[in-house]
């Protein structure tokens, strides 16, 4: 704002009243251990954590070398080297039940390696992209989606009927599937077949849910 307005000092109370940052996505519970994690990230020290896996409904004890904290869709995530798994992992900070600061230096991972592990695929689930999704949007949705960035390496073009065709890399289909369903009948998965079938299966489960409830 200082650069845009050509002013060295702004009246921030006035700015706060006129410019708001809206939350994107649902916010989960406040990350209790954010202070300890931010300290470990900046001071380059290891931590011992008790992590809750929502997918498996189980807890695991892990020793981590924190690398970066990421704020994504209104929630905090930790990118870290997991000494228990001997691999890079990304953790939802609010899923850490306990965090203990250790007097051991963190294992250093280069920014390039972190980007390669987490940045090439779609969404927060990360991982090296192994597949490419091809989506076709209706003319009505095209007016919006054609100006959106779904992924830094996406490709997009209009087909002969004025519909937007979007190509994005992905590894884990979970978040991509949710974003596809968000557009309802305005989008169709053209490929790969596995993703198309996954979306169709979810639509069928939704139909069954509403049919069971007599709607």
Coordinates of N, CA, C and O in Angstrom, one line a residue, residues 26-117:
X26 N -12.7 -22.9 5.6 CA -13.1 -23.0 7.0 C -11.9 -23.0 7.9 O -10.9 -23.7 7.7
X27 N -12.0 -22.3 9.0 CA -10.9 -22.3 10.0 C -11.2 -23.4 11.1 O -12.2 -23.4 11.7
X28 N -10.2 -24.2 11.3 CA -10.3 -25.2 12.4 C -9.8 -24.6 13.7 O -9.6 -23.4 13.8
X29 N -9.8 -25.4 14.8 CA -9.5 -24.8 16.1 C -8.1 -24.2 16.1 O -7.2 -24.5 15.3
X30 N -7.9 -23.2 17.0 CA -6.7 -22.5 17.0 C -5.5 -23.4 17.3 O -5.6 -24.3 18.1
X31 N -4.4 -23.2 16.6 CA -3.2 -24.1 16.8 C -2.5 -23.8 18.1 O -1.8 -22.8 18.2
X32 N -2.7 -24.6 19.1 CA -2.2 -24.3 20.4 C -0.7 -24.2 20.5 O -0.2 -23.4 21.2
X33 N 0.0 -25.0 19.7 CA 1.4 -25.1 19.8 C 2.1 -24.2 18.7 O 3.3 -24.5 18.4
X34 N 1.4 -23.3 18.2 CA 2.1 -22.5 17.1 C 3.3 -21.7 17.6 O 4.3 -21.6 16.8
X35 N 3.3 -21.2 18.8 CA 4.5 -20.5 19.3 C 5.7 -21.4 19.4 O 6.8 -20.9 19.0
X36 N 5.6 -22.6 19.9 CA 6.7 -23.5 20.0 C 7.2 -23.9 18.6 O 8.4 -23.9 18.3
X37 N 6.3 -24.1 17.7 CA 6.7 -24.5 16.3 C 7.4 -23.4 15.6 O 8.4 -23.6 14.9
X38 N 6.9 -22.1 15.7 CA 7.5 -21.0 15.1 C 8.9 -20.8 15.6 O 9.8 -20.5 14.9
X39 N 9.1 -21.0 16.9 CA 10.4 -20.9 17.5 C 11.4 -21.9 17.0 O 12.5 -21.6 16.6
X40 N 10.9 -23.2 16.8 CA 11.7 -24.2 16.3 C 12.1 -24.0 14.9 O 13.2 -24.3 14.5
X41 N 11.1 -23.5 14.1 CA 11.4 -23.2 12.7 C 12.5 -22.1 12.6 O 13.5 -22.3 11.8
X42 N 12.4 -21.1 13.4 CA 13.3 -19.9 13.2 C 14.7 -20.2 13.9 O 15.7 -19.8 13.4
X43 N 14.7 -21.0 15.0 CA 15.9 -21.3 15.7 C 16.6 -22.6 15.2 O 17.7 -22.9 15.6
X44 N 15.9 -23.3 14.3 CA 16.4 -24.5 13.7 C 16.7 -25.6 14.7 O 17.8 -26.2 14.7
X45 N 15.7 -25.9 15.5 CA 15.8 -27.0 16.5 C 14.7 -28.0 16.3 O 13.6 -27.7 15.7
X46 N 15.0 -29.2 16.7 CA 14.0 -30.3 16.5 C 12.9 -30.2 17.6 O 13.1 -29.6 18.6
X47 N 11.8 -30.9 17.3 CA 10.7 -31.0 18.2 C 10.2 -32.5 18.3 O 10.4 -33.2 17.3
X48 N 9.6 -32.9 19.4 CA 8.9 -34.1 19.5 C 7.4 -33.9 19.6 O 7.0 -33.0 20.4
X49 N 6.7 -34.5 18.7 CA 5.2 -34.2 18.7 C 4.4 -35.5 18.8 O 4.9 -36.6 18.6
X50 N 3.2 -35.3 19.3 CA 2.1 -36.3 19.2 C 1.1 -35.9 18.2 O 0.4 -34.9 18.4
X51 N 1.0 -36.6 17.1 CA 0.2 -36.2 16.0 C -1.0 -37.1 15.9 O -1.0 -38.3 16.0
X52 N -2.2 -36.4 15.6 CA -3.4 -37.1 15.4 C -3.8 -37.2 14.0 O -3.9 -36.1 13.3
X53 N -3.9 -38.4 13.4 CA -4.3 -38.6 12.0 C -5.8 -38.6 12.0 O -6.4 -39.6 12.5
X54 N -6.4 -37.6 11.4 CA -7.9 -37.7 11.2 C -8.3 -38.8 10.3 O -9.4 -39.4 10.4
X55 N -7.5 -39.1 9.3 CA -7.9 -40.1 8.3 C -7.9 -41.5 8.9 O -8.8 -42.3 8.7
X56 N -6.9 -41.8 9.8 CA -6.8 -43.1 10.4 C -7.3 -43.1 11.8 O -7.4 -44.2 12.4
X57 N -7.7 -42.0 12.4 CA -8.2 -41.9 13.7 C -7.2 -42.5 14.7 O -7.6 -43.4 15.5
X58 N -6.0 -42.1 14.7 CA -4.9 -42.6 15.6 C -3.9 -41.6 15.8 O -3.7 -40.7 15.1
X59 N -3.1 -41.8 17.0 CA -2.0 -40.9 17.3 C -0.7 -41.6 17.1 O -0.6 -42.8 17.2
X60 N 0.3 -40.8 16.7 CA 1.7 -41.3 16.6 C 2.6 -40.3 17.2 O 2.4 -39.1 17.2
X61 N 3.7 -40.8 17.8 CA 4.8 -40.0 18.3 C 5.9 -39.9 17.3 O 6.3 -40.9 16.7
X62 N 6.3 -38.6 17.0 CA 7.3 -38.4 16.0 C 8.3 -37.3 16.4 O 8.0 -36.4 17.2
X63 N 9.5 -37.5 15.9 CA 10.5 -36.4 16.1 C 10.7 -35.7 14.7 O 10.9 -36.4 13.7
X64 N 10.6 -34.4 14.7 CA 10.6 -33.6 13.5 C 11.7 -32.6 13.5 O 12.0 -32.0 14.5
X65 N 12.2 -32.3 12.3 CA 13.0 -31.2 12.0 C 12.2 -30.2 11.2 O 12.0 -30.3 10.0
X66 N 11.5 -29.2 11.9 CA 10.7 -28.2 11.2 C 11.4 -27.4 10.2 O 12.6 -27.0 10.4
X67 N 10.8 -27.2 9.0 CA 11.4 -26.5 7.9 C 10.7 -25.2 7.6 O 11.3 -24.1 7.6
X68 N 9.4 -25.3 7.4 CA 8.6 -24.1 7.1 C 7.2 -24.2 7.6 O 6.6 -25.3 7.7
X69 N 6.6 -23.0 8.0 CA 5.2 -22.9 8.3 C 4.4 -22.3 7.2 O 4.9 -21.3 6.6
X70 N 3.3 -22.9 6.8 CA 2.5 -22.5 5.6 C 1.1 -22.2 6.1 O 0.5 -22.9 6.8
X71 N 0.6 -21.0 5.7 CA -0.7 -20.6 6.0 C -1.6 -20.8 4.7 O -1.3 -20.1 3.7
X72 N -2.5 -21.7 4.7 CA -3.2 -22.1 3.5 C -4.7 -22.3 3.8 O -5.0 -23.1 4.7
X73 N -5.5 -21.6 3.1 CA -7.0 -21.6 3.3 C -7.4 -21.5 4.7 O -8.1 -22.3 5.3
X74 N -6.7 -20.5 5.4 CA -7.1 -20.1 6.7 C -6.6 -21.1 7.8 O -7.1 -21.0 8.9
X75 N -5.7 -22.0 7.5 CA -5.2 -22.9 8.5 C -3.6 -23.0 8.3 O -3.1 -22.8 7.2
X76 N -3.0 -23.3 9.4 CA -1.5 -23.4 9.5 C -1.1 -24.9 9.3 O -1.7 -25.8 9.8
X77 N 0.0 -25.0 8.5 CA 0.6 -26.4 8.2 C 2.1 -26.3 8.4 O 2.7 -25.2 8.2
X78 N 2.7 -27.4 8.9 CA 4.1 -27.5 9.1 C 4.7 -28.4 8.1 O 4.3 -29.6 8.0
X79 N 5.7 -27.9 7.4 CA 6.5 -28.8 6.5 C 7.8 -29.2 7.3 O 8.5 -28.3 7.8
X80 N 8.0 -30.5 7.4 CA 9.1 -30.9 8.3 C 9.7 -32.2 7.8 O 9.1 -33.0 7.1
X81 N 11.0 -32.4 8.2 CA 11.6 -33.7 8.0 C 11.2 -34.6 9.2 O 11.5 -34.3 10.3
X82 N 10.6 -35.7 8.9 CA 10.1 -36.7 9.9 C 11.2 -37.7 10.2 O 11.4 -38.6 9.3
X83 N 11.9 -37.7 11.3 CA 12.9 -38.6 11.6 C 12.3 -40.0 11.9 O 13.0 -41.0 11.7
X84 N 11.1 -40.1 12.2 CA 10.4 -41.4 12.5 C 10.1 -42.1 11.2 O 10.1 -43.3 11.1
X85 N 9.9 -41.3 10.1 CA 9.6 -41.9 8.8 C 10.7 -41.8 7.8 O 10.7 -42.3 6.7
X86 N 11.8 -41.0 8.2 CA 12.9 -40.7 7.4 C 12.5 -40.1 6.0 O 12.9 -40.6 5.0
X87 N 11.6 -39.1 6.1 CA 11.1 -38.5 4.9 C 10.4 -37.2 5.2 O 10.2 -36.9 6.4
X88 N 10.2 -36.4 4.2 CA 9.5 -35.1 4.4 C 8.0 -35.3 4.5 O 7.4 -36.2 3.8
X89 N 7.4 -34.6 5.4 CA 6.0 -34.7 5.7 C 5.4 -33.3 5.9 O 6.1 -32.4 6.3
X90 N 4.1 -33.2 5.7 CA 3.4 -31.9 6.0 C 2.3 -32.3 7.0 O 1.5 -33.2 6.8
X91 N 2.2 -31.4 8.1 CA 1.3 -31.7 9.2 C 0.4 -30.5 9.4 O 0.9 -29.3 9.3
X92 N -0.9 -30.7 9.6 CA -1.8 -29.7 10.1 C -1.4 -29.3 11.5 O -1.4 -30.2 12.4
X93 N -1.1 -28.1 11.8 CA -0.6 -27.7 13.1 C -1.7 -28.0 14.2 O -1.4 -28.4 15.3
X94 N -3.0 -27.8 13.9 CA -4.0 -28.0 14.9 C -4.2 -29.5 15.2 O -4.9 -29.8 16.1
X95 N -3.5 -30.4 14.4 CA -3.6 -31.8 14.7 C -2.5 -32.3 15.6 O -2.4 -33.5 15.8
X96 N -1.7 -31.4 16.0 CA -0.6 -31.8 16.9 C -1.1 -31.6 18.4 O -1.3 -30.5 18.8
X97 N -1.2 -32.7 19.1 CA -1.7 -32.7 20.4 C -0.7 -32.1 21.4 O -1.0 -31.5 22.4
X98 N 0.6 -32.4 21.2 CA 1.6 -31.9 22.0 C 2.9 -31.7 21.2 O 3.1 -32.4 20.2
X99 N 3.7 -30.7 21.6 CA 4.9 -30.3 20.9 C 6.0 -30.0 22.0 O 5.7 -29.1 22.8
X100 N 7.1 -30.7 22.0 CA 8.1 -30.5 23.0 C 9.4 -30.1 22.2 O 9.8 -30.7 21.3
X101 N 10.0 -29.0 22.7 CA 11.2 -28.4 22.1 C 12.4 -29.2 22.5 O 12.5 -29.6 23.7
X102 N 13.2 -29.7 21.5 CA 14.4 -30.5 21.8 C 15.7 -29.7 21.6 O 15.7 -28.8 20.8
X103 N 16.6 -30.0 22.4 CA 17.9 -29.4 22.3 C 18.8 -30.1 21.3 O 19.9 -30.6 21.6
X104 N 18.3 -30.2 20.1 CA 19.0 -30.9 19.0 C 18.8 -30.0 17.7 O 17.7 -29.6 17.5
X105 N 19.9 -29.8 17.0 CA 19.7 -29.0 15.8 C 18.9 -29.7 14.7 O 18.9 -31.0 14.6
X106 N 18.1 -29.0 14.0 CA 17.2 -29.6 13.0 C 18.0 -30.0 11.8 O 19.0 -29.4 11.4
X107 N 17.6 -31.0 11.1 CA 18.1 -31.5 9.8 C 17.8 -30.4 8.8 O 16.6 -30.0 8.7
X108 N 18.7 -29.9 8.0 CA 18.5 -28.9 7.1 C 18.1 -29.5 5.7 O 18.8 -30.3 5.2
X109 N 17.0 -29.0 5.2 CA 16.5 -29.4 3.8 C 16.5 -28.1 3.0 O 15.9 -27.1 3.4
X110 N 17.0 -28.2 1.8 CA 17.0 -27.0 0.9 C 15.6 -26.6 0.5 O 14.7 -27.4 0.4
X111 N 15.5 -25.3 0.2 CA 14.2 -24.8 -0.3 C 13.8 -25.4 -1.6 O 12.6 -25.7 -1.8
X112 N 14.8 -25.8 -2.4 CA 14.5 -26.4 -3.7 C 13.9 -27.8 -3.5 O 13.0 -28.2 -4.2
X113 N 14.5 -28.5 -2.5 CA 14.0 -29.9 -2.2 C 12.6 -29.8 -1.6 O 11.7 -30.6 -1.8
X114 N 12.3 -28.8 -0.8 CA 11.0 -28.6 -0.2 C 10.0 -28.3 -1.3 O 8.9 -28.8 -1.3
X115 N 10.4 -27.4 -2.2 CA 9.5 -27.1 -3.3 C 9.2 -28.3 -4.2 O 8.1 -28.5 -4.7
X116 N 10.2 -29.1 -4.4 CA 10.0 -30.3 -5.2 C 9.1 -31.3 -4.5 O 8.3 -32.0 -5.2
X117 N 9.2 -31.4 -3.2 CA 8.4 -32.3 -2.5 C 6.9 -31.9 -2.3 O 6.0 -32.7 -2.4

